[in-house]
Short mmCIF file of C-alpha atoms in Angstrom, two decimals:
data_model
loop_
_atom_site.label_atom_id
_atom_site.label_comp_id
_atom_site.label_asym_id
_atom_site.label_seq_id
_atom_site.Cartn_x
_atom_site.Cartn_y
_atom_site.Cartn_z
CA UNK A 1 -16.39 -25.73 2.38
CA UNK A 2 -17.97 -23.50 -0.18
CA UNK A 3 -21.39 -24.83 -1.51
CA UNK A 4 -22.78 -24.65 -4.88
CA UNK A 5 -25.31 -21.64 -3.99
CA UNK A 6 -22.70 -19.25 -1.81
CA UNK A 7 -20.65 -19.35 -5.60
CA UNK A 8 -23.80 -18.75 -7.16
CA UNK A 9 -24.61 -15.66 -5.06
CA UNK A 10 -21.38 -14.46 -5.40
CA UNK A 11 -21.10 -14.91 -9.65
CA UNK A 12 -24.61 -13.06 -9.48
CA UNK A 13 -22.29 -10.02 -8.37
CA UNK A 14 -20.84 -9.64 -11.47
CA UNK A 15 -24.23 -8.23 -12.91
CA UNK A 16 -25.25 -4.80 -12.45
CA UNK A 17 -29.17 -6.26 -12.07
CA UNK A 18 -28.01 -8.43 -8.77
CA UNK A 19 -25.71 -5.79 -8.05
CA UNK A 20 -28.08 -2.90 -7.42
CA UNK A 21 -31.21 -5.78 -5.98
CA UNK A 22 -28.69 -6.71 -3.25
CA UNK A 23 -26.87 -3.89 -2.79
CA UNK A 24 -23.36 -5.57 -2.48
CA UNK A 25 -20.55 -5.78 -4.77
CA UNK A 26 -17.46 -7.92 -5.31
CA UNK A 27 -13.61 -7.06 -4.20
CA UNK A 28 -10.49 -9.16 -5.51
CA UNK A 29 -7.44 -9.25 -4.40
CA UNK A 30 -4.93 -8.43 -1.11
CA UNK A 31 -4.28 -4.70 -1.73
CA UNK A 32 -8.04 -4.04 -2.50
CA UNK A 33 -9.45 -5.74 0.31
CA UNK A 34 -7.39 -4.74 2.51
CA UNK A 35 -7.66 -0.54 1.44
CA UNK A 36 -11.24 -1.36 2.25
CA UNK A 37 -10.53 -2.69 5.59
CA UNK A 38 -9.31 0.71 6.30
CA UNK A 39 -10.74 3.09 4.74
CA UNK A 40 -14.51 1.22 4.58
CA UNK A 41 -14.04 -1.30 7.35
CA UNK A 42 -18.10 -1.50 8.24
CA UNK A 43 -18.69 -1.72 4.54
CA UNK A 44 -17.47 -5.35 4.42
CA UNK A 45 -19.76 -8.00 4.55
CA UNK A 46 -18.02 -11.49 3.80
CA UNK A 47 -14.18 -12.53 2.84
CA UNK A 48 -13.21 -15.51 1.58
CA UNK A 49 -9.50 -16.08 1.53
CA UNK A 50 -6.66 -18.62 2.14
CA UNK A 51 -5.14 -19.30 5.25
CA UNK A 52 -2.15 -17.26 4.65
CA UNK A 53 -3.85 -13.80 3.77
CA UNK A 54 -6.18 -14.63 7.09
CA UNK A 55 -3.38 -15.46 9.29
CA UNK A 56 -1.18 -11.93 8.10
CA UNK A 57 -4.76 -9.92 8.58
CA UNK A 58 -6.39 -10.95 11.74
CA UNK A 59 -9.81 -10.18 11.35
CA UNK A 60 -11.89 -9.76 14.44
CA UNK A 61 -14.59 -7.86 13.68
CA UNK A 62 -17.43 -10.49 14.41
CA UNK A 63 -19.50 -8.72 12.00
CA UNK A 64 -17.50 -9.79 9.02
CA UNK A 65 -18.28 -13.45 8.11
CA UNK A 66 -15.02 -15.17 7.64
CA UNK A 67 -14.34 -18.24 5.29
CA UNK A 68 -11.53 -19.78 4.75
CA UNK A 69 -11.01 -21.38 1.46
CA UNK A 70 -8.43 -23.65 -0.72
CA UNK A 71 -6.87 -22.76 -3.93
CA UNK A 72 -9.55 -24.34 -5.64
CA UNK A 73 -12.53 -23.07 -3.98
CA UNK A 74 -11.20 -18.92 -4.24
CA UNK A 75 -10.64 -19.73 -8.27
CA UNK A 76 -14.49 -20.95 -8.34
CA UNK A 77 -15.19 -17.26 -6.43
CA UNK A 78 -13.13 -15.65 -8.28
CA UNK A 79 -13.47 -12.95 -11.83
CA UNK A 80 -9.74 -13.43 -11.92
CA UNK A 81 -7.91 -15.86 -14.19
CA UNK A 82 -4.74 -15.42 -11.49
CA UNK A 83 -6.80 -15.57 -8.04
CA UNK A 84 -4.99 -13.40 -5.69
CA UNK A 85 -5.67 -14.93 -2.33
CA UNK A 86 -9.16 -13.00 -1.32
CA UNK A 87 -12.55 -12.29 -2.25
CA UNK A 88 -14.71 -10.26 -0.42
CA UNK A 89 -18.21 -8.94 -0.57
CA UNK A 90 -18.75 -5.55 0.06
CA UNK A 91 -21.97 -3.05 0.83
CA UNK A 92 -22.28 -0.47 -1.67
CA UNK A 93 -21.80 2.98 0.24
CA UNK A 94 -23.69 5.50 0.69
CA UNK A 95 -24.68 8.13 -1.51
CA UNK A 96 -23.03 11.66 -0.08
CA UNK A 97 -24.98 14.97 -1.39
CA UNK A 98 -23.17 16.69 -4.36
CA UNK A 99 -20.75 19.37 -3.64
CA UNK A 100 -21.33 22.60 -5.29
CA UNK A 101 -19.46 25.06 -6.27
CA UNK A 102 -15.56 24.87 -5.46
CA UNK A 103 -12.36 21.93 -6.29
CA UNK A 104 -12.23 20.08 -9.36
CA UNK A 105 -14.67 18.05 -10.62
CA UNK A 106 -14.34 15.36 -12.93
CA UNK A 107 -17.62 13.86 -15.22
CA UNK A 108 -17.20 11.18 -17.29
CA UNK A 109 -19.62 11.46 -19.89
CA UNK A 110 -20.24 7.81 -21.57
CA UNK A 111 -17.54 5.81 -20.51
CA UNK A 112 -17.40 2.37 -21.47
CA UNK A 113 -14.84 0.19 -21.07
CA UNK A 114 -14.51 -1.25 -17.08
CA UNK A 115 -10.42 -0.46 -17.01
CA UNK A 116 -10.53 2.62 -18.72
CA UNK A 117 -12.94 4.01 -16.25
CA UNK A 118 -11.54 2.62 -12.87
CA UNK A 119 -7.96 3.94 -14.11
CA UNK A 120 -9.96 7.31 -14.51
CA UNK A 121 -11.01 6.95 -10.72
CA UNK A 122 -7.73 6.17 -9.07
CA UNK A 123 -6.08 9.20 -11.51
CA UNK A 124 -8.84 11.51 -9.95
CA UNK A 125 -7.94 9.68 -6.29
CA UNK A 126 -4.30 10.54 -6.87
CA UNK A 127 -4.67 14.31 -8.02
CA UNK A 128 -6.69 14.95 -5.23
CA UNK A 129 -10.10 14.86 -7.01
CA UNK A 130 -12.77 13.17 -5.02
CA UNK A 131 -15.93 13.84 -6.84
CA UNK A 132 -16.75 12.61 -9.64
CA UNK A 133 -20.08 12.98 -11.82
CA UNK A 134 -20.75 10.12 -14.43
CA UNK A 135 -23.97 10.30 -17.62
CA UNK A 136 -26.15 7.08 -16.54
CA UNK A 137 -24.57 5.59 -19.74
CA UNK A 138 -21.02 5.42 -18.14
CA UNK A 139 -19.97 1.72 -16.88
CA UNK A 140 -21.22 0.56 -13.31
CA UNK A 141 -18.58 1.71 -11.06
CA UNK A 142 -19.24 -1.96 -8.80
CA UNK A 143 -18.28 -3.53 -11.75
CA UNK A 144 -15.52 -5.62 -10.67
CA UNK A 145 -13.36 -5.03 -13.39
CA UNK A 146 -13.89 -1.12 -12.20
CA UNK A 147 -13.63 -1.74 -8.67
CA UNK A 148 -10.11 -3.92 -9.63
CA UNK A 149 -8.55 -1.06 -11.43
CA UNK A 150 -9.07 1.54 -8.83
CA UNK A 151 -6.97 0.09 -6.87
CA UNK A 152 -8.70 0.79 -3.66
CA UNK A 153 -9.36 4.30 -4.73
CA UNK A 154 -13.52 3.66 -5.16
CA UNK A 155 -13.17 3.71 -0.85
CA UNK A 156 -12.17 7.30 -0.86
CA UNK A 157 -14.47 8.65 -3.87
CA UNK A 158 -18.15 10.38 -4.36
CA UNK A 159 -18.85 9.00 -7.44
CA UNK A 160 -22.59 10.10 -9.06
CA UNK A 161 -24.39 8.90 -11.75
CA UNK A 162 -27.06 11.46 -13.18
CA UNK A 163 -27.84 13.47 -16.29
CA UNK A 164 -25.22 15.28 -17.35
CA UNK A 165 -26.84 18.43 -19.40
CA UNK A 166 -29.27 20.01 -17.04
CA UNK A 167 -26.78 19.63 -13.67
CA UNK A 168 -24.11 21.12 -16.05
CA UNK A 169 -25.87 24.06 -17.04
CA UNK A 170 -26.58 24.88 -13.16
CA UNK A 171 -22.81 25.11 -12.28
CA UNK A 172 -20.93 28.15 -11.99
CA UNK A 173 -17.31 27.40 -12.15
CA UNK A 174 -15.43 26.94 -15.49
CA UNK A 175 -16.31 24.18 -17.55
CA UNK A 176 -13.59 22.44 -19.51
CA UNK A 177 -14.19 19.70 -21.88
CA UNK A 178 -11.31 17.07 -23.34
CA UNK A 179 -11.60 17.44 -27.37
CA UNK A 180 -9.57 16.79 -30.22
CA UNK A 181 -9.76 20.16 -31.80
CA UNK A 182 -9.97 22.73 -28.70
CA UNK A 183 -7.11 25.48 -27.14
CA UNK A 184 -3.91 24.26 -26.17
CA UNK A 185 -3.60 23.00 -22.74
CA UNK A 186 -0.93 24.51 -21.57
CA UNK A 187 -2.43 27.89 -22.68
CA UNK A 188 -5.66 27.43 -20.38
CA UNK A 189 -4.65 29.10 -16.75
CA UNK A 190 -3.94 26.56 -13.69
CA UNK A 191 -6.78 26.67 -11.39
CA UNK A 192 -8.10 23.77 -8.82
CA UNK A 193 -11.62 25.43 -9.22
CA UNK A 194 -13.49 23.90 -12.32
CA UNK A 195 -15.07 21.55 -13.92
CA UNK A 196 -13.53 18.86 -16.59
CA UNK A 197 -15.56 16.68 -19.11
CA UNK A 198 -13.84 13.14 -20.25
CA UNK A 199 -15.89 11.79 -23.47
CA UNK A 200 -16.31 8.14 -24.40
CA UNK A 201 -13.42 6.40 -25.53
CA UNK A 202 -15.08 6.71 -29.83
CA UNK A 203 -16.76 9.38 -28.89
CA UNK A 204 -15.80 11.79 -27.36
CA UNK A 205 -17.95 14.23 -25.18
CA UNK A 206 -20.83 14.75 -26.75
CA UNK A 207 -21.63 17.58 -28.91
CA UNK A 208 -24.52 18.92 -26.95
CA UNK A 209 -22.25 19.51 -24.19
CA UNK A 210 -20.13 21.72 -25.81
CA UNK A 211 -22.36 23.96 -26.52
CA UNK A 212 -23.06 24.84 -22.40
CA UNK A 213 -22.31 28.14 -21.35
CA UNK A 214 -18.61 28.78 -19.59
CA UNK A 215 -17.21 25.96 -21.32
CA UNK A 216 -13.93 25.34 -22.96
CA UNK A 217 -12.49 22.88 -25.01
CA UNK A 218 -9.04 21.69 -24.36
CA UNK A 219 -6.63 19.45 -26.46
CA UNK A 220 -3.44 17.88 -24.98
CA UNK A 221 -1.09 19.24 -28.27
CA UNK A 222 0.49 16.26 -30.73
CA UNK A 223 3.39 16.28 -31.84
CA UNK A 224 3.54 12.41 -33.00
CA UNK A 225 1.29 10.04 -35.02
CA UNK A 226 -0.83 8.92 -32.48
CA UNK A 227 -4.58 9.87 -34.23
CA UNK A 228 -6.07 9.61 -30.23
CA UNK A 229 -4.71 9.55 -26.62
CA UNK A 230 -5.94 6.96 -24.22
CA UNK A 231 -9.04 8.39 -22.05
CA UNK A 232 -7.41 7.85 -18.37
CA UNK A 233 -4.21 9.15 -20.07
CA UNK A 234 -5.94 12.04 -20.88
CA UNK A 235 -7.61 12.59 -17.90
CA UNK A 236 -4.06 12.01 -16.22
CA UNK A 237 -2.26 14.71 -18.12
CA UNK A 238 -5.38 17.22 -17.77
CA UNK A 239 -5.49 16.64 -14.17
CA UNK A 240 -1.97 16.83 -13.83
CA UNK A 241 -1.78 20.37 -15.68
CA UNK A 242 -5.04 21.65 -13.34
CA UNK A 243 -3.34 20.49 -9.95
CA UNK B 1 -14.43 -21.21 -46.51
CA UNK B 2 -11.63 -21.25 -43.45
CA UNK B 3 -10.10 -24.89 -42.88
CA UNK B 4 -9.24 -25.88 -39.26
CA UNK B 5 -5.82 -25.45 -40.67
CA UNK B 6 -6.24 -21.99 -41.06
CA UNK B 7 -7.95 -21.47 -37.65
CA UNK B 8 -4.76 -23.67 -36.04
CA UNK B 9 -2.07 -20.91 -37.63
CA UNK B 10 -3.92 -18.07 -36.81
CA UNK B 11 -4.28 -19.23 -32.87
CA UNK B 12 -0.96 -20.43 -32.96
CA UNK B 13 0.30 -16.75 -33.45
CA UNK B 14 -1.23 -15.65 -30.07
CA UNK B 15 2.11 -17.60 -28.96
CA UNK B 16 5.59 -15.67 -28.74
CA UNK B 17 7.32 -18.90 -29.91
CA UNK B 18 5.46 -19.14 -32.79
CA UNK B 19 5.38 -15.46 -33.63
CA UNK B 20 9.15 -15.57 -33.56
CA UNK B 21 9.62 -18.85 -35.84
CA UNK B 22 7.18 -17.41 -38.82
CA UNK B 23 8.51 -13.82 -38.47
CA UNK B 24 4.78 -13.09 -38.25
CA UNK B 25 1.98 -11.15 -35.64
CA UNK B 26 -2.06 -10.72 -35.65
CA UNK B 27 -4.10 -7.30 -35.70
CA UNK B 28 -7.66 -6.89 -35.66
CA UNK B 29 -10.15 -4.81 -36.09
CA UNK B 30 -10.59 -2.13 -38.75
CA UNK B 31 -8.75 1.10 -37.31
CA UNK B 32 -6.02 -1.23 -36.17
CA UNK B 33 -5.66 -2.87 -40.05
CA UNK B 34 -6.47 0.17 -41.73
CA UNK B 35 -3.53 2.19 -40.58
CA UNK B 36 -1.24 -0.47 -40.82
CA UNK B 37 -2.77 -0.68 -44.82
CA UNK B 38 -1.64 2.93 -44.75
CA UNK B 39 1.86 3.18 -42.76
CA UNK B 40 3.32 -0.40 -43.13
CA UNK B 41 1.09 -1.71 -46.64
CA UNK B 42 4.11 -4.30 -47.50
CA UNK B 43 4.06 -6.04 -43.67
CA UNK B 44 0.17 -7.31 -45.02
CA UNK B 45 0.51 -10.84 -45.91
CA UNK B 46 -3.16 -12.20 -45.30
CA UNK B 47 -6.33 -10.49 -44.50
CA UNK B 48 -9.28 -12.47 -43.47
CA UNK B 49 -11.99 -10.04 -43.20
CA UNK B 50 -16.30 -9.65 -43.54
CA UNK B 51 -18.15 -8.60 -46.86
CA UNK B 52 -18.49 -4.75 -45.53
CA UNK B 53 -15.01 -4.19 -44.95
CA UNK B 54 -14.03 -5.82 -48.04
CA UNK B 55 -16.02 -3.30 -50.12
CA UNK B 56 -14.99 -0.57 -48.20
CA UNK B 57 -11.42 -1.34 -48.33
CA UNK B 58 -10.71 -2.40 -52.13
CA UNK B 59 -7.27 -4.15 -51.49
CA UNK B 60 -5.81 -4.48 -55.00
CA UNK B 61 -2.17 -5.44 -53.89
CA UNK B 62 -1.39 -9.24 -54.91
CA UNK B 63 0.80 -9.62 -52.43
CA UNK B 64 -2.05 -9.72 -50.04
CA UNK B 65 -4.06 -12.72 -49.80
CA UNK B 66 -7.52 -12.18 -49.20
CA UNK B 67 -9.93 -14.21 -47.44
CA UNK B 68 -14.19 -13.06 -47.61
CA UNK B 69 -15.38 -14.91 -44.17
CA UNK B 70 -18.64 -14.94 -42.36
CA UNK B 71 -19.29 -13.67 -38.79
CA UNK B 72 -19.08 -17.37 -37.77
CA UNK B 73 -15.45 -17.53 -39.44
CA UNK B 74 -14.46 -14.32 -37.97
CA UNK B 75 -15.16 -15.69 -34.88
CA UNK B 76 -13.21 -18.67 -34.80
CA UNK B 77 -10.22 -16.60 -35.83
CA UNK B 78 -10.53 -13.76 -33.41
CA UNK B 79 -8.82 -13.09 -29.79
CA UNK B 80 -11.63 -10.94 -29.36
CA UNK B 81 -14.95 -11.84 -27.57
CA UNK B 82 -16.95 -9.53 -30.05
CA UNK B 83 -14.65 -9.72 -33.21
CA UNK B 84 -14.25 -6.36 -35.48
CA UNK B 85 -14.47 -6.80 -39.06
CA UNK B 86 -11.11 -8.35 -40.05
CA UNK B 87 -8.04 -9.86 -39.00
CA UNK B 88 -4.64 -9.91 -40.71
CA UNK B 89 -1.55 -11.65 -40.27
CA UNK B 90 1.51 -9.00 -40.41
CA UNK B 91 5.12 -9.97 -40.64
CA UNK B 92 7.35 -8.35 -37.66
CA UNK B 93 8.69 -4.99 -38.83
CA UNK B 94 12.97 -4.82 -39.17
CA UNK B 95 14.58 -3.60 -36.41
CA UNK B 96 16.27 -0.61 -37.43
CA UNK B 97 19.22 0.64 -35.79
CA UNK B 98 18.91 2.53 -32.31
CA UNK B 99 19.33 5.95 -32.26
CA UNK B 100 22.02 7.50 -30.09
CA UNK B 101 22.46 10.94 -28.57
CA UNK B 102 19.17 13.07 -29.82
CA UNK B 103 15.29 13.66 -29.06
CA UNK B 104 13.63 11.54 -26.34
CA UNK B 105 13.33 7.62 -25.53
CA UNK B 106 11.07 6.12 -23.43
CA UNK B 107 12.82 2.85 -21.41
CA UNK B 108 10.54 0.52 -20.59
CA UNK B 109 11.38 -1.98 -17.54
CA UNK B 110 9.60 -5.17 -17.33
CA UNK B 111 6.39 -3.96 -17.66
CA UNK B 112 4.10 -6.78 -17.92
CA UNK B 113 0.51 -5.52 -18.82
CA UNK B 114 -0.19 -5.84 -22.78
CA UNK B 115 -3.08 -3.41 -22.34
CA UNK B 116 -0.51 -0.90 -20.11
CA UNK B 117 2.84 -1.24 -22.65
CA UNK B 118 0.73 -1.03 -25.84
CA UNK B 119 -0.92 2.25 -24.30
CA UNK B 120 2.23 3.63 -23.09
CA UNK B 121 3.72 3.10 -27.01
CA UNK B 122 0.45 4.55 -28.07
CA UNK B 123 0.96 7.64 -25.73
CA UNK B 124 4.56 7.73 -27.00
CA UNK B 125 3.84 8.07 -30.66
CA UNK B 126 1.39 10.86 -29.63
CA UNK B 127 4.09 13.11 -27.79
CA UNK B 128 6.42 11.82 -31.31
CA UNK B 129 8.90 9.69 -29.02
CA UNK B 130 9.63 7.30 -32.12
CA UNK B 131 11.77 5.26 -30.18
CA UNK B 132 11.10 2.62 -27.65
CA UNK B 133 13.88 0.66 -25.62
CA UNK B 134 12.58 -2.22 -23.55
CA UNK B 135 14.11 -4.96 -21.24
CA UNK B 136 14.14 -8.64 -21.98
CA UNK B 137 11.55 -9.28 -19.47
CA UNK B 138 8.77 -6.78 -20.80
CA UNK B 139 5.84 -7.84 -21.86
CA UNK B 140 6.33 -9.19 -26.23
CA UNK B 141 5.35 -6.04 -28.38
CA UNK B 142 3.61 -8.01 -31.04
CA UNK B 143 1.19 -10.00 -28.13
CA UNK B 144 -2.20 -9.19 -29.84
CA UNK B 145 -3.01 -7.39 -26.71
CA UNK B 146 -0.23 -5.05 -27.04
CA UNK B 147 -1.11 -4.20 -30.67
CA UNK B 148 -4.14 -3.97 -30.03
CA UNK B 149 -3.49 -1.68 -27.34
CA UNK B 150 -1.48 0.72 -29.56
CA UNK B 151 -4.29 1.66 -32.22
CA UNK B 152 -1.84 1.54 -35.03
CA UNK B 153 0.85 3.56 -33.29
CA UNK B 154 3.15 0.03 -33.39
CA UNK B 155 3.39 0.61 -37.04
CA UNK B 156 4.87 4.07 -36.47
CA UNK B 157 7.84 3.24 -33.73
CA UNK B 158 11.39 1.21 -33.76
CA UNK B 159 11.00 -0.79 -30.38
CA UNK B 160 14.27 -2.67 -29.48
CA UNK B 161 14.40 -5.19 -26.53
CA UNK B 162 17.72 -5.12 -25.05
CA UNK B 163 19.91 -5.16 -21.41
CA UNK B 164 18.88 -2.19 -20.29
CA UNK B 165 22.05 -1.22 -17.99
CA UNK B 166 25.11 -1.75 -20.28
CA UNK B 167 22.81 0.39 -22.65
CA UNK B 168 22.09 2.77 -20.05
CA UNK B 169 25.82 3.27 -18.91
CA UNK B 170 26.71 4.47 -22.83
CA UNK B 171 24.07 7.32 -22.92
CA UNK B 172 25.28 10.58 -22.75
CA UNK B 173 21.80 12.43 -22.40
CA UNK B 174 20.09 13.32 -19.07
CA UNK B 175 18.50 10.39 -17.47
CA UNK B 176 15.50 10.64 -15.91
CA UNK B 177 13.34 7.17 -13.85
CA UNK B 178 9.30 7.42 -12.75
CA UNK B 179 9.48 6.57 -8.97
CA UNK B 180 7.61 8.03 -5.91
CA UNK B 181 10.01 9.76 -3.91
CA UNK B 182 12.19 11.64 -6.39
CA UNK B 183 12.43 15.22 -7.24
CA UNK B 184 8.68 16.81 -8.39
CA UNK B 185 8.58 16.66 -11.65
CA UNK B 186 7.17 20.40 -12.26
CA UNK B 187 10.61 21.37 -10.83
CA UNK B 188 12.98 19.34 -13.39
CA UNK B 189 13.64 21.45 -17.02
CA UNK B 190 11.67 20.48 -19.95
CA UNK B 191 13.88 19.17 -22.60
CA UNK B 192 12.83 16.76 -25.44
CA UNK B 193 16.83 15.27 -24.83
CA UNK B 194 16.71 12.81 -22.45
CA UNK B 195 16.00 9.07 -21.67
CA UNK B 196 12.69 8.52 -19.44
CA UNK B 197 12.93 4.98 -17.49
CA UNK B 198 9.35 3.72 -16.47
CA UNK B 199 9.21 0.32 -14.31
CA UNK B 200 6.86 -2.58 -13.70
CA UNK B 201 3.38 -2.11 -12.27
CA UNK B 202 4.57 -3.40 -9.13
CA UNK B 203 8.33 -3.34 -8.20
CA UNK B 204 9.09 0.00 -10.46
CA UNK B 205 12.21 0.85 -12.04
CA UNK B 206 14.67 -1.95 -10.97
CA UNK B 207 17.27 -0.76 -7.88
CA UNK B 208 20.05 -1.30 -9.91
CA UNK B 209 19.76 1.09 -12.39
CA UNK B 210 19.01 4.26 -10.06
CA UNK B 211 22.54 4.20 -9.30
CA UNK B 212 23.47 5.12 -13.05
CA UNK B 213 25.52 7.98 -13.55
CA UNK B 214 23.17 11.18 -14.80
CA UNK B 215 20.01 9.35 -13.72
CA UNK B 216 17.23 12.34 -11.33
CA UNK B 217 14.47 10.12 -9.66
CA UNK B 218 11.17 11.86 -10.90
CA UNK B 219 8.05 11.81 -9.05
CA UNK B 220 4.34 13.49 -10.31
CA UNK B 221 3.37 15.09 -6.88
CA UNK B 222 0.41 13.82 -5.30
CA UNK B 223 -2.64 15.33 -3.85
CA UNK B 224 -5.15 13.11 -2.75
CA UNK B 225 -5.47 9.30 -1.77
CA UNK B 226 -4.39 6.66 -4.31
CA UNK B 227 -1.37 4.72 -3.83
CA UNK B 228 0.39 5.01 -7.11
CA UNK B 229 -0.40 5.83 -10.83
CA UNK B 230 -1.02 3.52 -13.34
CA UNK B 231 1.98 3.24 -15.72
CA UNK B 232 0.31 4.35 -19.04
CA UNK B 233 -0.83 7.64 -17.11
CA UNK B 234 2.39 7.79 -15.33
CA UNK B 235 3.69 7.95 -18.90
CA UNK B 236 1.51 10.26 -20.09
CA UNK B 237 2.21 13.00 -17.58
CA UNK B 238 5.95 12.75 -17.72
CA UNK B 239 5.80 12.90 -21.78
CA UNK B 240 3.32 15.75 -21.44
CA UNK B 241 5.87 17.65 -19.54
CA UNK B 242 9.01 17.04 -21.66
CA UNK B 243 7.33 17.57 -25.32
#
């Protein structure tokens, strides 16, 4: 039986306020929940799922707190309009110090819309990248419309939000930044040492970023109509051309 | 003034059925109308749209009928939960006839994610793939959310919906489907002559057409973590490398 205050607590998840106070944030779905179980299985605090997905995932660590719900009870838990089966609520983890100095980094600088960015995250995931520095304007990555389109790659990321312009100007490797107007991509040498700038999706990075020492701007060349590409399509192709 | 008439056709046209009996589809937002002002002017039939946009616009065809409406209005007419300026009704471009034998076009199979298909067609008309084939059970191309998706780029492509593998057994080009165990794509020939397949989120391309003569299972090689890529990046990085 779910009461009226456990959905309460858990709809306070969806704020970034409640989000940061408690220190928790919301998972959806079988192939999320269950990338957590392995790759952050003390991170998981509470999952609330049908009988089916309990009975295929046998959960015995006692320090999970297990409920099992109806049909009705998950949609009332969930962000979803389609439940999918579980819900779970998970610790935020913990911060890891900031690698300097060698692989790829990618910053998002302003970042706004929640799919846009968690697309961004599992791109990075799949190319290898896992650290990623985001401007304090960027979207919450425990947003759970983040979290959902990472597809279980926020378990295997460093993600870090903090002020873009005075950690850039610290760095040492090559700074490249995605623009509309910069040197050709496939003219800028292959390297998995460096550092790539995303801009906002209107945007773009801002201009008092491009003015940081070491830094290049790079444009993925047109040939259609298109006046923009997608951000994580941008960051795809970028990071597919540096790995 | 907008009647609850009005408000009734507009809403009806978030409905295939109804898009397909009045030959008509929805955009929104100025960028979105703008180009379409500019690329398809004569597909305008109504424009409902604020003061600003009005003046900024100066629409002096009669075919279009224009409607001044408040923010209030705007509301009530908009699929958007913070509405952009204007909303038109557009009647469905004609098909025109599908090119055989030349450039590159992108097949899309059952993809089912307005906000993934109306990137990829946006990411399309960037790399100048102009054509579009798609199976009966993708996602409809004028759902608002797919136009919407495409920042004007639906105005600029010939998208056909058809059986994908009686088509597919006529081709004579190189055939090429987005999976993940095929050859790396950094080792197949760039060629802008060839037919790219790209599958649902979930399943991929379909079994049954892998089998097709011609046809190289492509793969982007990964690096790090994630699972799979999302489609519209998938997209992205296979166009990159052909144009």
């Amino acid at each position: 039986m779910i009461t009226k205050s456990v959905v309460k607590d858990i709809q306070s998840l969806t704020g970034k306020k409640y989000r940061d106070q408690a220190g928790l944030f919301l998972a959806e779905g079988s192939k999320l929940v269950e990338e957590l179980l392995r790759d952050r299985p003390h991170a998981i605090k509470k999952i609330f799922a049908l009988e089916n997905w309990i009975e295929h995932n046998k959960i015995i660590d006692p320090a999970i707190q297990l409920t099992r719900v109806t049909t009705a009870e998950l949609k009332r838990l969930s962000q979803l309009i389609t439940p999918h089966e579980v819900v779970a609520v998970v610790a935020k983890f913990p911060q890891i110090p900031l690698r300097q100095g060698n692989g790829l980094t990618v910053v998002c600088c302003g970042i706004q819309d929640p799919g846009n960015f968690g697309t961004i995250l599992r791109t990075a995931d799949w190319f290898g990248v896992n650290q990623i520095v985001c401007s304090p304007d960027t979207v919450d990555v425990y947003n759970p419309k983040v979290v959902q389109a990472t597809m279980g790659s926020i378990a295997r990321l460093a993600v870090h939000f903090l002020e873009i312009e005075p950690w850039l100007k610290k760095q040492q490797l090559p700074i490249y930044a995605a623009v509309l107007d910069g040197k050709p991509l496939y003219e800028i040498a292959r390297s998995r040492q460096g550092i790539l700038l995303i801009g906002n999706e209107a945007k773009g990075v801002p201009a008092s970023l491009l003015t940081t020492n070491n830094i290049t701007g790079v444009t993925i060349p047109k040939v259609g109509g298109a006046e923009s590409l997608n951000v994580a399509v941008a960051t795809g192709i970028l990071l597919s051309w540096f790995s």
